[in-house]
Coordinates of C-alpha atoms and ligand atoms in Angstrom, one line a residue:
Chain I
X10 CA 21.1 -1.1 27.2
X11 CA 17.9 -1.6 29.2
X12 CA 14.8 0.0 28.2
X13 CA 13.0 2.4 30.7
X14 CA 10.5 0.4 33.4
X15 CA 6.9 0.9 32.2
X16 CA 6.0 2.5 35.3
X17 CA 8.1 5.5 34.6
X18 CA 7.4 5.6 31.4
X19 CA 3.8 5.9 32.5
X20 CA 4.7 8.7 34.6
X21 CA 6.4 11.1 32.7
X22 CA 3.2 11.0 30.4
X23 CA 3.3 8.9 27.0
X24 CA 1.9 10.4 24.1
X25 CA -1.8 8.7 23.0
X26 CA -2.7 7.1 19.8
X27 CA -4.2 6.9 17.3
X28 CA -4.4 10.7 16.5
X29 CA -5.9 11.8 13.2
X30 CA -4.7 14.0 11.0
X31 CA -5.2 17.6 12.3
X32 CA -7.1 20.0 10.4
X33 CA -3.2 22.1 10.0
X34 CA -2.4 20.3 6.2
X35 CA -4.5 17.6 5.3
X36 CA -2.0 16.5 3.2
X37 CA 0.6 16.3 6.3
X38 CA 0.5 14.1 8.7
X39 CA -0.7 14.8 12.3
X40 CA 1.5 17.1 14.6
X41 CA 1.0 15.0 17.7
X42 CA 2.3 12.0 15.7
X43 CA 5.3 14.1 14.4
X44 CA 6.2 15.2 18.1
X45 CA 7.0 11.3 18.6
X46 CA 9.8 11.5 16.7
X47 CA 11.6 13.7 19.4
X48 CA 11.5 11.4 21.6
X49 CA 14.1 8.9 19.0
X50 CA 13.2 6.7 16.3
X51 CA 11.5 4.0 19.2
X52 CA 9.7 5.3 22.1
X53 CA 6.1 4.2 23.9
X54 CA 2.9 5.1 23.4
X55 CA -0.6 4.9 25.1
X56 CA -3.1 3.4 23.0
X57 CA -5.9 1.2 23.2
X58 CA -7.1 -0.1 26.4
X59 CA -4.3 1.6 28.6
X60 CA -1.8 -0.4 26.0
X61 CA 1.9 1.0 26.0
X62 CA 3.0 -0.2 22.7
X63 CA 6.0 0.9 21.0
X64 CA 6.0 2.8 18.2
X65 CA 9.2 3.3 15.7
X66 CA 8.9 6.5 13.8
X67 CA 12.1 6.8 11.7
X68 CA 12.5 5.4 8.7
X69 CA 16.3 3.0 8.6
X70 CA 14.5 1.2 12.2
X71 CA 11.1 0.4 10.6
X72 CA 12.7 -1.2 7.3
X73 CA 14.7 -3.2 9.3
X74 CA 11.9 -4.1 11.7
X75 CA 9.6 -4.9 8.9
X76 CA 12.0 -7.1 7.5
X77 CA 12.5 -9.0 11.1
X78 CA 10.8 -12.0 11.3
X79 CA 11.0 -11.7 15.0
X80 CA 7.7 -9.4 14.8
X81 CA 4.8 -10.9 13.9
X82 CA 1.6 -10.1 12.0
X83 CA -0.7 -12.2 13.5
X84 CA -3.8 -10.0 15.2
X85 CA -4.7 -12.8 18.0
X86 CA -1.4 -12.4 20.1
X87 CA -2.0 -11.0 23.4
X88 CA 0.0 -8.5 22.4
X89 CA -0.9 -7.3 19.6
X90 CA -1.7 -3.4 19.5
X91 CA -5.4 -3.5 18.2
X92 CA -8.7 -1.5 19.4
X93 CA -10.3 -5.4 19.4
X94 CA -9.9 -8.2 21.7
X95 CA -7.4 -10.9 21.2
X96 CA -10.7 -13.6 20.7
X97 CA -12.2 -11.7 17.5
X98 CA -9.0 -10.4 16.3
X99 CA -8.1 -14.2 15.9
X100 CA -11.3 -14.1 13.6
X101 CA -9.6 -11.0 11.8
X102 CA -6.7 -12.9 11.3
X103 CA -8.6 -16.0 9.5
X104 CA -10.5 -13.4 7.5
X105 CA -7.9 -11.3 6.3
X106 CA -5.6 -13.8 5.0
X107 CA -2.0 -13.6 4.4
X108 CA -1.9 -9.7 5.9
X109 CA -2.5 -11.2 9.4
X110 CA -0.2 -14.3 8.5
X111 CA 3.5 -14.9 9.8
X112 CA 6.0 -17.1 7.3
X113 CA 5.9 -19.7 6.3
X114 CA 2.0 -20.2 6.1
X115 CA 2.3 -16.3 5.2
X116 CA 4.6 -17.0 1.6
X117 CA 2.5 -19.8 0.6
X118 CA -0.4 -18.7 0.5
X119 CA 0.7 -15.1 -1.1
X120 CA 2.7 -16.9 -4.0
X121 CA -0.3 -18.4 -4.5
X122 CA -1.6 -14.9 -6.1
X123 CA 1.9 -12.7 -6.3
X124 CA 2.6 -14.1 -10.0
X125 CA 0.0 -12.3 -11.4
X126 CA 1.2 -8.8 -10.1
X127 CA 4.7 -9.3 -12.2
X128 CA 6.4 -6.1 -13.5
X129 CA 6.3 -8.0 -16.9
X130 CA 2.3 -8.8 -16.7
X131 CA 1.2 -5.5 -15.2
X132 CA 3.3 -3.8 -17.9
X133 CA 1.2 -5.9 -20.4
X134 CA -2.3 -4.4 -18.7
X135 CA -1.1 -0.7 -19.6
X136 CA -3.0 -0.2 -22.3
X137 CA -5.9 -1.4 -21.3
X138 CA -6.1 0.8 -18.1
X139 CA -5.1 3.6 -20.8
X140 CA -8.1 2.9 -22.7
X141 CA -10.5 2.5 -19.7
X142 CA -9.2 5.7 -18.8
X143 CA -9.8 7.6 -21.9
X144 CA -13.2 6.4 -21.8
X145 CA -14.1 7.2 -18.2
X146 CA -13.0 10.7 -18.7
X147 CA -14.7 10.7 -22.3
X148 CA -18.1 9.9 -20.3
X149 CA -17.0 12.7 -17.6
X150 CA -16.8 15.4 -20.3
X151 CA -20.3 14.6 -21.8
X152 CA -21.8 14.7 -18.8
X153 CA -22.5 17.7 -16.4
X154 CA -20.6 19.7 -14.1
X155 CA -19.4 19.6 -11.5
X156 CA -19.5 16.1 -11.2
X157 CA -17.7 13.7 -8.1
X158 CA -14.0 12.5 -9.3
X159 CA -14.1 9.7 -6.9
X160 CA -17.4 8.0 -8.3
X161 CA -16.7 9.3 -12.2
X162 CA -12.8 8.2 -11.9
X163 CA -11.2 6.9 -9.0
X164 CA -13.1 4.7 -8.0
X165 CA -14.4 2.6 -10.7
X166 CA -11.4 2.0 -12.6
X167 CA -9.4 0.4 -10.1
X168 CA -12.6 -1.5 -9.4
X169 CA -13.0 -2.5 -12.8
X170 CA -9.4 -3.5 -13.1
X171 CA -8.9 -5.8 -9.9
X172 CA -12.6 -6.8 -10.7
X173 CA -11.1 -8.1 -14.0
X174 CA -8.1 -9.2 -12.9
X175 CA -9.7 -11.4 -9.9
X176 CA -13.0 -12.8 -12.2
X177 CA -15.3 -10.9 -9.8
X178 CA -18.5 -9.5 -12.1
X179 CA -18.1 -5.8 -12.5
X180 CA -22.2 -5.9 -11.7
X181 CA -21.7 -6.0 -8.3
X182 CA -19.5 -3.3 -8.0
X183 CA -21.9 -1.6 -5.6
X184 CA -22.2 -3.8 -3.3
X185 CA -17.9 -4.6 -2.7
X186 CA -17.4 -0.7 -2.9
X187 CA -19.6 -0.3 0.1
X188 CA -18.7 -3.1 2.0
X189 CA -15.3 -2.4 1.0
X190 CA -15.6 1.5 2.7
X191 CA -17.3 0.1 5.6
X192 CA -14.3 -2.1 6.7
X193 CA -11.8 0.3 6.1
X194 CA -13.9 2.9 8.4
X195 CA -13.0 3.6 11.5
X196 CA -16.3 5.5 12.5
X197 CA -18.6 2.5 11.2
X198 CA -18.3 0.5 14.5
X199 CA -16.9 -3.2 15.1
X200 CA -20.0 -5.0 14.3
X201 CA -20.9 -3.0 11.2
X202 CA -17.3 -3.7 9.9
X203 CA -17.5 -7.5 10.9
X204 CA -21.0 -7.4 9.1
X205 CA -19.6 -6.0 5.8
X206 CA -16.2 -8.2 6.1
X207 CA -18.8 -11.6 5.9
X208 CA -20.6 -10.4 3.6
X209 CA -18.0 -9.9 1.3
X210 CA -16.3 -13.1 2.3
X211 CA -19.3 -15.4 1.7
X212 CA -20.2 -13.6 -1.9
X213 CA -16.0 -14.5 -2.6
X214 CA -17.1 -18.0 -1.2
X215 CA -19.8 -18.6 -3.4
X216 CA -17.6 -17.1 -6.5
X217 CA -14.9 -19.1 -5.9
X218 CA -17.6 -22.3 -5.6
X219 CA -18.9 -21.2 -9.1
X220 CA -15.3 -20.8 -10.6
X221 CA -14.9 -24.4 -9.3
X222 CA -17.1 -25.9 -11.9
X223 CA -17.3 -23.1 -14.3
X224 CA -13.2 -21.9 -14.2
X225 CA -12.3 -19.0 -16.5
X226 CA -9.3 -17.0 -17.3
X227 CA -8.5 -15.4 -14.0
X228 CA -7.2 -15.4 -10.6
X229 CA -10.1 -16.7 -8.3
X230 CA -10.0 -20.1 -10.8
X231 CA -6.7 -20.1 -10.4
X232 CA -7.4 -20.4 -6.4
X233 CA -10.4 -23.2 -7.5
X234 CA -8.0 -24.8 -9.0
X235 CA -5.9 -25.2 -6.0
X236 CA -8.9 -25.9 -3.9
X237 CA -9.4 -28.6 -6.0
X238 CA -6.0 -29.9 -6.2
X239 CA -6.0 -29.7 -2.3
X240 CA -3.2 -27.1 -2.1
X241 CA -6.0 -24.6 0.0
X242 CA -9.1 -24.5 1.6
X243 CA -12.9 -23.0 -0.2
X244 CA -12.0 -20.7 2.9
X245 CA -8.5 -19.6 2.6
X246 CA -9.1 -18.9 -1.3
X247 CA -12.6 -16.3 -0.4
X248 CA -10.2 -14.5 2.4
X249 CA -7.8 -14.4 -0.5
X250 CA -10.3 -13.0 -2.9
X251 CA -11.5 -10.3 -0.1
X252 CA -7.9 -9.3 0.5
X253 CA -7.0 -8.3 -3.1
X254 CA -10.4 -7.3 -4.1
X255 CA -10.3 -4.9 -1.0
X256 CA -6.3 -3.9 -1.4
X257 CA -6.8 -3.4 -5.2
X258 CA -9.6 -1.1 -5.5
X259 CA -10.1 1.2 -2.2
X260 CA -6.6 2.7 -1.7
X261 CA -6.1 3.0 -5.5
X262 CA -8.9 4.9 -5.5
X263 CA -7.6 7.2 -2.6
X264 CA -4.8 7.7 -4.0
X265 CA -6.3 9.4 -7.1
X266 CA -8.5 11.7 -5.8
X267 CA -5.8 12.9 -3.4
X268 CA -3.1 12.9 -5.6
X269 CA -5.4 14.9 -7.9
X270 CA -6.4 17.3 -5.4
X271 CA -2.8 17.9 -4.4
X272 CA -1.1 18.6 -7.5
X273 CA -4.2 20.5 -8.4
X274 CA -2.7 22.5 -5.2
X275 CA 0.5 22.5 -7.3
X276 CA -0.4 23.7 -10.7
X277 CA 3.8 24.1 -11.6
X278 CA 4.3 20.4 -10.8
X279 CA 0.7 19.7 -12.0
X280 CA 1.9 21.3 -15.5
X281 CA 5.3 18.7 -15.7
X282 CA 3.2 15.9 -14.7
X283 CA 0.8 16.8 -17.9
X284 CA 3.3 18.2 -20.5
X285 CA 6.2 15.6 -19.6
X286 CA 6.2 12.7 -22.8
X287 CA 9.2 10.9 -20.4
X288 CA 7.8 7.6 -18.3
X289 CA 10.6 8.2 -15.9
X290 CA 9.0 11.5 -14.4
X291 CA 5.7 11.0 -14.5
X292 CA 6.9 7.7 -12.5
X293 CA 8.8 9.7 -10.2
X294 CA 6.2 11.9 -9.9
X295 CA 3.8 9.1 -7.9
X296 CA 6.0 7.8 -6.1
X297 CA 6.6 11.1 -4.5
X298 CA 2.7 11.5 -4.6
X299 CA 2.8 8.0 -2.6
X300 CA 5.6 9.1 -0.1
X301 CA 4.1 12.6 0.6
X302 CA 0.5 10.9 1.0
X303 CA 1.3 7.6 3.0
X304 CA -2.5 6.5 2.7
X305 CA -1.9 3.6 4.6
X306 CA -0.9 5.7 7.9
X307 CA -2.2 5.3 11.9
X308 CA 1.1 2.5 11.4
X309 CA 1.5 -1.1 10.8
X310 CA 1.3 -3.2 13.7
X311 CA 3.0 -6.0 15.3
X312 CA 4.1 -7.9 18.3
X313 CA 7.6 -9.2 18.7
X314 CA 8.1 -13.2 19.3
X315 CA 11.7 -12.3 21.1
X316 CA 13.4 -9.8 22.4
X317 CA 14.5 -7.2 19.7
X318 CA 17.7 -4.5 20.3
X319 CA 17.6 -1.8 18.4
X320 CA 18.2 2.1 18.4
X321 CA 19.3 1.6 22.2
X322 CA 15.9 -0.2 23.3
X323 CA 14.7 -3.3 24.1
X324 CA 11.9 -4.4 22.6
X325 CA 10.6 -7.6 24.8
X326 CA 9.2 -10.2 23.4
X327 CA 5.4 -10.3 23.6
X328 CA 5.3 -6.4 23.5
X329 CA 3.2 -4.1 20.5
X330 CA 4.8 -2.5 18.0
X331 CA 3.8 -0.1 15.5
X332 CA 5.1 1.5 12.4
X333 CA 4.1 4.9 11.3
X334 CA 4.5 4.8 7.8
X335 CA 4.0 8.4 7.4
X336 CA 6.6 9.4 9.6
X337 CA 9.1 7.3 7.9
X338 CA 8.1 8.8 4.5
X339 CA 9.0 12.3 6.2
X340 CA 12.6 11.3 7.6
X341 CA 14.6 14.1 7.0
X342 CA 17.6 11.8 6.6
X343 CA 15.9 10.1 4.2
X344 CA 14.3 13.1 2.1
X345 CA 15.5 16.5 2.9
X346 CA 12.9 18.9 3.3
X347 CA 10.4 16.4 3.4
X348 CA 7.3 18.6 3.9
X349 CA 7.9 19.8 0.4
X350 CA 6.7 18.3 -2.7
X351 CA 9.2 17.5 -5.0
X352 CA 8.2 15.6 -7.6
X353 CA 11.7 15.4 -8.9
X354 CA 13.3 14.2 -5.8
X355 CA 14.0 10.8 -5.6
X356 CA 11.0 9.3 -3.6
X357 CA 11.5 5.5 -4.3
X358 CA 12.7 4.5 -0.8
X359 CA 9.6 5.0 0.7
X360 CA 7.3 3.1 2.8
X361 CA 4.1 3.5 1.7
X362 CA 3.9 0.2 0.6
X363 CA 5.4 -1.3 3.5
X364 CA 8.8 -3.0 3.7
X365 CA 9.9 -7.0 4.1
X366 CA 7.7 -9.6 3.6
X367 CA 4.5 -8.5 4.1
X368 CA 5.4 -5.7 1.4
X369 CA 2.2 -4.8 -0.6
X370 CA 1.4 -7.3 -3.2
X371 CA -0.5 -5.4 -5.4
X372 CA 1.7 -2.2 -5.8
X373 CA 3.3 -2.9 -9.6
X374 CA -0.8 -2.5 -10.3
X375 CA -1.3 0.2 -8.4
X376 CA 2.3 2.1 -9.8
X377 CA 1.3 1.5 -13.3
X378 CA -2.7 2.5 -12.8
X379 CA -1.3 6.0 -11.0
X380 CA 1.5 6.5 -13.8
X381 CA -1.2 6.4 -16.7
X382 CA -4.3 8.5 -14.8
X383 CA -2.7 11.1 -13.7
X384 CA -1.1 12.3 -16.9
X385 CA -4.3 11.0 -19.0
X386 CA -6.9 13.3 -16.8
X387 CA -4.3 16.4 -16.5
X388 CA -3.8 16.5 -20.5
X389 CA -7.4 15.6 -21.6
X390 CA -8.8 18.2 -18.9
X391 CA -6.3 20.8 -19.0
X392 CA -8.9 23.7 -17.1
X393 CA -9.5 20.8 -14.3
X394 CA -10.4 22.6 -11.3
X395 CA -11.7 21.7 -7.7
X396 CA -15.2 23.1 -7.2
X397 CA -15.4 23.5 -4.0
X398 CA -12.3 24.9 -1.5
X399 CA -10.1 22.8 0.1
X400 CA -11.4 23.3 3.8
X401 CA -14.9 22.1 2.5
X402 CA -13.3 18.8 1.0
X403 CA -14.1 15.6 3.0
X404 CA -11.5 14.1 3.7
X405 CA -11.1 10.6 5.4
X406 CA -10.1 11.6 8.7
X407 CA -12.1 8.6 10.2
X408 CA -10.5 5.2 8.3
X409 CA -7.2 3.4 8.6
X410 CA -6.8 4.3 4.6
X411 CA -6.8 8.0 4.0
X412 CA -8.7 9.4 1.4
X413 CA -11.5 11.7 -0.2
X414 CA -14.9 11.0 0.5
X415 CA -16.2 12.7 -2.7
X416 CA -13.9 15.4 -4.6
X417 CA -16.5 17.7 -7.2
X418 CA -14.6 18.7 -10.0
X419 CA -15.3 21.2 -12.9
X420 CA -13.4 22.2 -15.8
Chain A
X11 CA 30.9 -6.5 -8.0
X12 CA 28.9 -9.7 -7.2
X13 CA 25.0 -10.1 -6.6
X14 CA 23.5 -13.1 -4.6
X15 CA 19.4 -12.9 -4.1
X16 CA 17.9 -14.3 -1.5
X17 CA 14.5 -15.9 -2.5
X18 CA 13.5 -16.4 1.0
X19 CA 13.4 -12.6 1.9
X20 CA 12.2 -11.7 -1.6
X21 CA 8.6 -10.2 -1.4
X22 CA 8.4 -10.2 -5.5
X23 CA 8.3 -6.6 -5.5
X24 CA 9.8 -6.2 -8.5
X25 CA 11.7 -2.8 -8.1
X26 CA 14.7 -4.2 -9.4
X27 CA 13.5 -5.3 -12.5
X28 CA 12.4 -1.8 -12.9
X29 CA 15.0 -0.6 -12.3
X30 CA 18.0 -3.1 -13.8
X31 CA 15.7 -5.3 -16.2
X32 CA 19.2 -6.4 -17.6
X33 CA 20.3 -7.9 -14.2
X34 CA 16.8 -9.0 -12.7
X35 CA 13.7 -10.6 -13.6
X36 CA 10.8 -12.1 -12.2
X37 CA 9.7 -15.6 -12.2
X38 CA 6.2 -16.2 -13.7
X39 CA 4.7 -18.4 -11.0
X40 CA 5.3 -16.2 -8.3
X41 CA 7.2 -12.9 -9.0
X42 CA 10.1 -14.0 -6.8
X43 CA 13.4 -12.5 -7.8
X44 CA 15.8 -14.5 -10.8
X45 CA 19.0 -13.3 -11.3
X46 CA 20.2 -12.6 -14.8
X47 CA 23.7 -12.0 -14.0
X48 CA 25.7 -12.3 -11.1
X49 CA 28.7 -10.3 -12.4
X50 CA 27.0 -7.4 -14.4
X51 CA 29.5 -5.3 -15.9
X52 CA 30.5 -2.0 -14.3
X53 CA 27.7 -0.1 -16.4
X54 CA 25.0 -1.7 -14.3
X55 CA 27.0 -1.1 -11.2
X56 CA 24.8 2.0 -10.2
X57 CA 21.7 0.5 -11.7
X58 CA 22.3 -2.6 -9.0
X59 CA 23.0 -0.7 -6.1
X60 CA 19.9 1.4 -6.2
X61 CA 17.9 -2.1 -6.6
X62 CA 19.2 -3.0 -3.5
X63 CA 19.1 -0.1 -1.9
X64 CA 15.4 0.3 -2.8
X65 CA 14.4 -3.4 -2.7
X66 CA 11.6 -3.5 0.0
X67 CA 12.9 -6.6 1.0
X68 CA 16.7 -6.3 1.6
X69 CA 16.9 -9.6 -0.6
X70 CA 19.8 -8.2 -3.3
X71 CA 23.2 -8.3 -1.9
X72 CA 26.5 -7.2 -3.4
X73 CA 30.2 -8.5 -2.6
X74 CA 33.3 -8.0 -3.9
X75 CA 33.8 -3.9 -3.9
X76 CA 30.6 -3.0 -4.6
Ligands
LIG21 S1 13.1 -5.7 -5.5 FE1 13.7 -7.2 -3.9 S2 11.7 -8.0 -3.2 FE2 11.4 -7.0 -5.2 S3 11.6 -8.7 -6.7 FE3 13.6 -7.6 -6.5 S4 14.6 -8.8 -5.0 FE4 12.5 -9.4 -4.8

């Protein structure tokens, strides 16, 4: 089956994107993106520069398509659906590592880093995100009210973990949290972001160079090491170090405050989350928090190497594709009722980690962190309350990772 | 029921060892899937089929009647 010629497909008006999420639920996901699926799980949309790529909205067509290797991640194809032009997005590409990598170079260079994110090792880093825990929210209670969740407890313990983890020096946490927000913002303008992405890639570059000669216990002299051995380049080992310092702190944190907030919204599923003693729910529990909140939405993007059949389309090679996430994670074939949340449903097969190869690396670490602080902060501050309503929350409407800007709390 | 893994497609997720920690586990280098046993006994049948079923990766299949 052929697909429709672009021209009519032009003419009977294709829907735009990106569109943020509407003021309606800020826990849902935006209406105009929703309306997509009725018109099937593959259809065309107008997006950057007059761009028709496709977009794939259900969720059995995106796993498959993220498993293809036919689509590729690189940014610099002509393409590729992105608000920048093919000549910087090529610099994207270099800078962001394996995320903008196809396979092979793709798999080497990510099990390069993926051992250390084992079920086995993470498992082994429980307690001491347990303990960090206690003693963030031990500092929150003798200090004053309200006070900022995001800055007291989202924020700096996945910091301090990755931060660990990677050999970065928890000192500096200032200055990779802001350079961190600034290149996941979508208000903050392409030089601002291209700014704060080699800023952050030349203070990896000069870590990595002191690791080098000074090696320690962790990731980024693991990388040295391989510099060294002539396995990678001073180059590709910094982009690496950006990547995962980036992935490992900034949505971990989002997902915190908003997972907060919403069972806050919740209190009956709020109460099982804190009274339950059973791993398995309170692990069932987030990853229904991570389906219903799909941080990473506004889709993953692509462009397909050859011509791809699927759901009665033709996707031609060299056209953009792109994966809403979200959307997938409210299939109702996939999760009845999917606008409610269910913390006892069965949640697992969502997206919000992404599918196939490109499948987030660092989501054992991010599962484990969410199983411990939700439970820890709900049962330590049973009165935990929002202090401020939820239309006067901030929330990220304006970056490619959703979030909280700042959530006050009060107990 | 039996398993075969496909180390290509395997992202090192690890959702299977969560889930059937008797049939997968992870190697230490690189998290890539190892198979524990190919046969599992009927048990682990339901344990399996959700791994692959979830598996992020499509990397765990099952022959035989599974
Ligand atoms: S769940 Fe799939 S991708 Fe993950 S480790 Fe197992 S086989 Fe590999």
């Amino acid at each position: 089956m052929s697909t429709a010629p672009r021209a009519d497909t032009a003419a009977t008006g294709t829907p735009a994107f990106p569109d943020p999420r509407s003021s309606a639920c800020p826990f849902g996901v935006s209406p105009e993106m929703r309306a997509l699926t009725d018109r099937g799980p593959v259809s065309r949309v107008t997006s950057w520069g007059g761009s028709t790529p496709w977009v794939v909205t259900s969720h059995t067509e995106q796993k498959t398509l993220l498993a293809d290797p036919r689509l590729s991640a690189v940014f610099s194809h002509p393409g590729f659906p992105s608000p920048v032009d093919p000549e910087k997005a090529g610099r994207a590409t270099a800078d962001m590592s394996f995320v903008g990598m196809d396979d092979p170079e793709h798999s080497r260079l990510r099990r390069m880093v993926s051992g250390v994110f084992t079920v086995k090792r993470i498992e082994a880093m429980r307690p001491v995100v347990q303990k960090l825990t206690d003693d963030f929210i031990d500092t929150m209670l003798d200090g004053p009210r309200p006070v900022d969740l995001v800055q007291a407890l989202a924020l700096p313990i996945p910091s301090l973990v990755i931060s660990e983890l990677l050999g970065v020096p928890y000192e500096d946490h200032h200055f990779f949290q802001t350079n961190s927000r600034t290149i996941v913002s979508a208000t903050a303008g392409a030089e601002a972001r291209h700014t704060a992405h080699s800023d952050l890639a030349e203070y990896l570059d000069d870590l990595v160079g002191r690791k080098t000669s000074a090696p320690g216990d962790d990731l980024l002299s693991a990388l040295a090491a391989r510099i060294t051995a002539g396995e990678i380049t001073r180059r590709e080992a910094a982009a690496m170090g950006v990547l995962l310092l980036l992935g490992g702190h900034e949505t971990t944190a989002n997902m915190i405050s908003l997972g907060t907030l919403l069972l806050l919204e919740h209190p009956a599923q709020l109460a099982t989350v804190r009274d339950t003693d059973d791993p398995k729910v309170v692990a069932a529990a987030v990853e229904e928090l991570l389906r219903y909140l799909s941080i990473v939405h506004l889709g993953r993007r692509r462009t397909a190497l050859e011509d791809i059949e699927i759901a009665g389309r033709t996707i031609r090679a060299g056209d953009g594709v792109i994966l809403l996430g979200e959307l997938a994670n409210r299939d109702p074939r996939v999760f009845p009722d999917p606008d409610t949340l269910d913390i006892t449903r069965d949640a697992r097969p969502h997206l919000a980690f992404g599918a196939g190869t490109h499948h987030c690396v660092g989501q054992p670490l991010a599962r484990m962190e969410l199983q411990v602080i939700y439970p820890t902060l709900f049962r330590r501050i049973p009165t935990l309350r929002a202090a401020i309503e939820v239309e006067q929350v901030p929330f990220k409407y304006d970056a490619v990772i959703y979030g909280i800007h700042e959530l006050p709390v009060t107990w | 029921m039996k398993i075969s893994v496909d180390e290509e497609k395997c992202c090192g997720a690890g959702q299977c060892v969560v889930i059937a920690p008797e049939v997968f586990d992870q190697r230490d280098e690189d998290g890539i899937v190892v198979l524990l046993d190919s046969e599992p006994a009927p048990d682990r049948h339901e344990a399996v089929r959700e791994s692959a079923g979830v598996c992020p990766a499509a990397a765990i299949h099952l022959g035989e009647n599974a």
